[in-house]
Short mmCIF file of C-alpha atoms in Angstrom, two decimals:
data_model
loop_
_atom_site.label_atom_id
_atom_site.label_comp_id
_atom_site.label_asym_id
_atom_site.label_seq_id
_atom_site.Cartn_x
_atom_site.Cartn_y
_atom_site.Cartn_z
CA UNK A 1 83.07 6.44 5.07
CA UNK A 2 81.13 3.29 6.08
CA UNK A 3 78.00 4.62 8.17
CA UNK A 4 77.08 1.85 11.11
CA UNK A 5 73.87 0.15 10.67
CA UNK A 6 71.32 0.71 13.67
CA UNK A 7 68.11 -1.99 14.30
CA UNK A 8 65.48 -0.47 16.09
CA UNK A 9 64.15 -2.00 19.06
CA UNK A 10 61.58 -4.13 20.41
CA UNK A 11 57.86 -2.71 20.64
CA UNK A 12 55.37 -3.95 23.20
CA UNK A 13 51.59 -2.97 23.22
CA UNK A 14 50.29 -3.89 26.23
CA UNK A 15 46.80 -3.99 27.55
CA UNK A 16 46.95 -3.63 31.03
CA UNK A 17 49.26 -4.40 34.21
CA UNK A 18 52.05 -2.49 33.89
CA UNK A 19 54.99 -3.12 36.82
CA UNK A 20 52.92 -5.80 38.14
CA UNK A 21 54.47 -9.82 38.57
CA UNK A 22 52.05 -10.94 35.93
CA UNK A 23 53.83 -9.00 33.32
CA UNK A 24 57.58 -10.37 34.57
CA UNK A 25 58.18 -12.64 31.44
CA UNK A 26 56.55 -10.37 29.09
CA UNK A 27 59.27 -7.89 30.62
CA UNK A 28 62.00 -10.56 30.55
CA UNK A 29 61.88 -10.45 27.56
CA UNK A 30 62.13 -7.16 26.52
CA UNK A 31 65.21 -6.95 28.70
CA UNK A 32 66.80 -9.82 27.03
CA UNK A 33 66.75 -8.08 23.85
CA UNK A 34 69.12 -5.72 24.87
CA UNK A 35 71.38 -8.11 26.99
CA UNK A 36 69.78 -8.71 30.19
CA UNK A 37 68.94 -6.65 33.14
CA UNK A 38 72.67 -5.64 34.19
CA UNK A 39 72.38 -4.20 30.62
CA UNK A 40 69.32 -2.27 30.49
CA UNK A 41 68.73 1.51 31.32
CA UNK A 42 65.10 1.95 31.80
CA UNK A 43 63.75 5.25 31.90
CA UNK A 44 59.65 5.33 33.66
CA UNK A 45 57.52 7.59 31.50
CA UNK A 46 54.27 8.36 33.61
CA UNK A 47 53.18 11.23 30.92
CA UNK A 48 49.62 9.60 30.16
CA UNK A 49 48.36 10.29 34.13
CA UNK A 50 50.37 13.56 34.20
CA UNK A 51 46.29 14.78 34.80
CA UNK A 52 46.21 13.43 37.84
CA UNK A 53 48.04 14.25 41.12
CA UNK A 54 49.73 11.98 42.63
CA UNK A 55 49.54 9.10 39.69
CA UNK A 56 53.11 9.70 38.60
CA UNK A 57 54.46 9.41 41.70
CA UNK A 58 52.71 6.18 42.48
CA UNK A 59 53.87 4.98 38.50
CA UNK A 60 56.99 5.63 39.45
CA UNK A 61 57.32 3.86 42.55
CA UNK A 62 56.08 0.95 41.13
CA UNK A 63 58.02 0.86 38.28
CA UNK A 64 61.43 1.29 40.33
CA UNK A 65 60.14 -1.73 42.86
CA UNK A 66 59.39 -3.83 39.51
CA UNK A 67 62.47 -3.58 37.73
CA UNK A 68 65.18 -3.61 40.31
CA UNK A 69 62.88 -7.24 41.00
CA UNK A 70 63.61 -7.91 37.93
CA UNK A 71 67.52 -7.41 38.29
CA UNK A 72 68.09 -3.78 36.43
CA UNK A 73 70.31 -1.13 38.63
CA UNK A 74 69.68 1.66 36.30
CA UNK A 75 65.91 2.67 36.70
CA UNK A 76 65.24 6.34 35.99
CA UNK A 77 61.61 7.48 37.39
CA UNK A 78 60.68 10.83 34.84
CA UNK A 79 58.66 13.63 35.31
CA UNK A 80 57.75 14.16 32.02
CA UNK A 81 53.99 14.70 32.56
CA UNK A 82 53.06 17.67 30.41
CA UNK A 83 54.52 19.74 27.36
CA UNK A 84 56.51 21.43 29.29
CA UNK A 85 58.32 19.23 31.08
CA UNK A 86 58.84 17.45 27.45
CA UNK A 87 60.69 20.44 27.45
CA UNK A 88 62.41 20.37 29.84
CA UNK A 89 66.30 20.31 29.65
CA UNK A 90 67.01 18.65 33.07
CA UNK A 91 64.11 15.58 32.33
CA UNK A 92 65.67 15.36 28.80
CA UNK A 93 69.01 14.93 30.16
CA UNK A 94 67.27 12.13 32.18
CA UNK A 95 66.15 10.40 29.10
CA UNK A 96 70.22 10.36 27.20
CA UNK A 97 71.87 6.91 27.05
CA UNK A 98 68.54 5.01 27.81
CA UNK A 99 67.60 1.82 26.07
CA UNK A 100 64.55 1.04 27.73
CA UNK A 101 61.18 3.50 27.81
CA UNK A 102 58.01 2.38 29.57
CA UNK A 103 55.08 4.34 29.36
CA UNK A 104 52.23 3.90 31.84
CA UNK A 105 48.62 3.84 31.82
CA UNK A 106 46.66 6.91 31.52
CA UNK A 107 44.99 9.49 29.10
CA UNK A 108 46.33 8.42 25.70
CA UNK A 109 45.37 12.09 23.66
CA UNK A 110 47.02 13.61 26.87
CA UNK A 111 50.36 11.55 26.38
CA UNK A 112 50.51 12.43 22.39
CA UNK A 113 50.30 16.03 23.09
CA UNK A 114 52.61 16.14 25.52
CA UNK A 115 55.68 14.43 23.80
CA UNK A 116 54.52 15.45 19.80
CA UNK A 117 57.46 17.67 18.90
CA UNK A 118 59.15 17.84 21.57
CA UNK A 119 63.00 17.43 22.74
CA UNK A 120 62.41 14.64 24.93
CA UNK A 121 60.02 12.71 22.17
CA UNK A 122 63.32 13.35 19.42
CA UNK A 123 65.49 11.39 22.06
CA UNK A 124 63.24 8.81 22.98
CA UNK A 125 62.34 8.07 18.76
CA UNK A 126 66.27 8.16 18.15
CA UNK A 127 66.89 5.80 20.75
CA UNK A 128 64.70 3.17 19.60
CA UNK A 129 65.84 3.49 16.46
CA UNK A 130 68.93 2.78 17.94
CA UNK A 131 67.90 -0.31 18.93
CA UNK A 132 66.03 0.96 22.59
CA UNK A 133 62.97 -1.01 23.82
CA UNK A 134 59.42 0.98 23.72
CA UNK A 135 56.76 -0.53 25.73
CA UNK A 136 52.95 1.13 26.50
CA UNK A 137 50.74 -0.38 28.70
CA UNK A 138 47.09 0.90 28.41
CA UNK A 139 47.12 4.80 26.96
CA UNK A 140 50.90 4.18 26.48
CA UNK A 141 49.99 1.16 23.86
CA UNK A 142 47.20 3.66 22.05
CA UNK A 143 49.85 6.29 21.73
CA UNK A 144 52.23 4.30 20.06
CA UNK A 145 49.34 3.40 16.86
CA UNK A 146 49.29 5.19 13.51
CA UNK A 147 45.71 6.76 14.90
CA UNK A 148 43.87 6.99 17.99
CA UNK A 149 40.16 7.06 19.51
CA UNK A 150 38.27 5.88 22.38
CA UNK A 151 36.68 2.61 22.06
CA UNK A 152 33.56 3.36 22.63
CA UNK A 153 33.50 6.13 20.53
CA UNK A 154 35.03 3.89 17.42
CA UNK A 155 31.44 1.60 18.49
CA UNK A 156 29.18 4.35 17.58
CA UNK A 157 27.11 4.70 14.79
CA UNK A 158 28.39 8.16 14.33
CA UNK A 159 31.41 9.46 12.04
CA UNK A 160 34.77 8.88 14.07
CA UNK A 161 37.38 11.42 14.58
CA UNK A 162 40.86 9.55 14.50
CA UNK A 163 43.75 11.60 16.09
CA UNK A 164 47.03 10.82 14.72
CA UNK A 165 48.72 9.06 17.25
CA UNK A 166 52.63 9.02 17.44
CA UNK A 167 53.26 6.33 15.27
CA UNK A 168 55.55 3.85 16.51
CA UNK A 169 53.58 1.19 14.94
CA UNK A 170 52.12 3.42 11.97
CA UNK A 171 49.68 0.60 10.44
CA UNK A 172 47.91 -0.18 13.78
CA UNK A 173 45.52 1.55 16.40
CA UNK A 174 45.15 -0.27 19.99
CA UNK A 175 42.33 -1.11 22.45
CA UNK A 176 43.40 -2.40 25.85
CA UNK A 177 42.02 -3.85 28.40
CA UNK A 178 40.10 -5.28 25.97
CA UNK A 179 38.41 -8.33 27.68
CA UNK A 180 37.18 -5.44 30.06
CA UNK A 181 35.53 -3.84 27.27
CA UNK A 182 33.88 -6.73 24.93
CA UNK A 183 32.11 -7.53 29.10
CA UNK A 184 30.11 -4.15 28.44
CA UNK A 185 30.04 -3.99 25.16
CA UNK A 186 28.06 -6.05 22.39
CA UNK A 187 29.85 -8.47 21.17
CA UNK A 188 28.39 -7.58 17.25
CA UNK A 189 29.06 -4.32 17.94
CA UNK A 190 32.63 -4.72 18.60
CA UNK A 191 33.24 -7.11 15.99
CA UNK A 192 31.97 -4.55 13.25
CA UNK A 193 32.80 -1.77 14.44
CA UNK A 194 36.47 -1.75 14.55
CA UNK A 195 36.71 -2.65 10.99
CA UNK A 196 35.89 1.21 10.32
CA UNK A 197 39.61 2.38 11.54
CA UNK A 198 41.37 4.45 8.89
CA UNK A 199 42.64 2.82 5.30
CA UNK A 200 46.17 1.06 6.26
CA UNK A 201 45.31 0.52 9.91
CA UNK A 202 44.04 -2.50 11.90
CA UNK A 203 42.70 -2.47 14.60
CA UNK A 204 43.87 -4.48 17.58
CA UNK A 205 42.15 -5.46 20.87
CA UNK A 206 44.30 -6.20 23.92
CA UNK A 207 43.63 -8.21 26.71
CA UNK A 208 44.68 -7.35 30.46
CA UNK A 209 47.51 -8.89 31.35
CA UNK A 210 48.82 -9.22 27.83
CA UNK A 211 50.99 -7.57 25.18
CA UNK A 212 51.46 -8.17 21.77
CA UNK A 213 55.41 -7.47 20.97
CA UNK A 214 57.25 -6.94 17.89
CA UNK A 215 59.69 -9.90 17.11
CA UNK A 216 60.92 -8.52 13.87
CA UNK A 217 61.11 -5.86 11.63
CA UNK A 218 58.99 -5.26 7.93
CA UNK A 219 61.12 -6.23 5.22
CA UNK A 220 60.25 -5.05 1.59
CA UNK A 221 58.43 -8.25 1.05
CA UNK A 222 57.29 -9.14 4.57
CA UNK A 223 55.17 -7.66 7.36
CA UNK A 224 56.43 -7.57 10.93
CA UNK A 225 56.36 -10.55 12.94
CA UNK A 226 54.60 -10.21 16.52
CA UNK A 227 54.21 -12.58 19.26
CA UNK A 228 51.41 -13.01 21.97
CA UNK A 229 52.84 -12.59 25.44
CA UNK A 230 51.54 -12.65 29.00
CA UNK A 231 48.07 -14.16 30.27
CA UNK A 232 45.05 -14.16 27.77
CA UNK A 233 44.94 -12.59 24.06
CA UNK A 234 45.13 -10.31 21.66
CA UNK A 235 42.36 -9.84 19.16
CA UNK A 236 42.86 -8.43 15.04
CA UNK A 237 40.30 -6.80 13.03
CA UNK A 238 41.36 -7.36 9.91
CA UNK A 239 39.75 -6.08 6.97
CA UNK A 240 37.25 -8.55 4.70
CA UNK A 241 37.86 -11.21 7.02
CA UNK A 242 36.35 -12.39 10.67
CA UNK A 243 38.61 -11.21 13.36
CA UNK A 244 41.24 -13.30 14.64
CA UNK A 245 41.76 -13.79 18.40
CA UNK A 246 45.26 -14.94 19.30
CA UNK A 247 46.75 -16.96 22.46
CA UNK A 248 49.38 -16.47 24.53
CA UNK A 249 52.44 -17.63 22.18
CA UNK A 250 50.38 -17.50 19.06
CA UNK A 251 52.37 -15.04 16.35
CA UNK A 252 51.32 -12.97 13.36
CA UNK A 253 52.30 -10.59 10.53
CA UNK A 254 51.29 -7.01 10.74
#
């Protein structure tokens, strides 16, 4: 018997501004991928701030206000905020026949520990290899990289402990809010130091108000194909080479 062929979805890494206006085309566009907004089924994810009370409440608020904005009538505001609601049969249930996650801003480690293993991360990866949209704005976006680490930690002159991240986009590892960061940071600093991410993994520097989203899938003989969405850019450290910064529109293989 003839076994259906399933696409998964459309990624987004974004760096900051999650459920805000500036994001609406960004967001647009994820929903167009799966037919429009009388299509989707977007479940909120506020599991990187489930450390602090009263942040997934307010994510969730937001979120709801944002999409039904944007035209969606199925908006699902989770709890999952911990391992044990991951576990948790009634938020799973929440999660079944959605084509849409969004995961907030937040504690990134916090969000991979919570969901590693768990029943409502084996729905959620099914999904979107069903064809579901994953997007992750600040810690959401660092969770979804081969490897994790905090930014200023990948600076130092010290060895660097990369945690294995949940690997959405194995051959990556995301900063956002990046133009935040290169303000307080040296600029030499940053543009050496994030060459030292693991063998197989770039590095990639996100702007506020910005994504980076996957157009198209890796083929045998090509990468993926990602575009620059949003307000300001997106910044690759490749390997051997100076890093690239990227406009809004601008696309590249990864």
């Amino acid at each position: 018997m003839e076994q259906l062929q399933t696409t998964p979805g459309a990624v987004a890494l974004v760096g900051a501004g999650e459920y805000l206006a500036v994001m609406n085309e960004t967001d647009r566009y994820l929903l167009g991928t799966l037919g429009g907004p009388a299509a989707a089924r977007v479940v909120l994810l506020p599991t990187a701030s489930g450390l602090e009370p009263g942040s997934p409440a307010r994510w969730n608020r937001m979120g709801q206000t944002h999409y039904a904005n944007l035209g969606v009538t199925d908006v699902r505001p989770s709890m999952i905020i911990d391992a044990a609601s991951a576990h948790d049969p009634a938020q799973v249930d929440l999660l079944r026949g959605a084509n849409f996650f969004y995961f907030s801003g937040g504690n990134p480690q916090h969000t991979i520990d919570a969901l590693r293993g768990s029943p409502a991360w084996e729905v959620i990866s099914a999904a979107h290899a069903q064809g579901a949209v994953l997007a992750g704005c600040s810690a959401g976006a660092m969770a979804f990289g081969g490897v994790t680490v905090g930014l200023r930690l990948a600076l130092s002159n010290g060895p660097v402990q990369w945690s294995p991240a949940l690997g959405i986009v194995p051959n990556v590892t995301v900063f956002p809010h990046f133009d935040r960061m290169m303000g307080s940071l040296s600029r030499t600093g940053i543009r050496t130091g994030l060459v030292k991410a693991p063998d197989g993994i770039t590095a990639i520097g996100v702007d506020e108000d910005t994504a980076l989203v996957r157009l198209s899938l890796a083929t045998a003989d090509q990468p993926a194909r990602w575009r620059v969405m949003g307000h300001k850019t997106v910044t690759i450290f490749w390997r051997g080479r100076d890093p690239e910064t990227l406009k809004v529109g601008a696309e590249v293989a990864l």
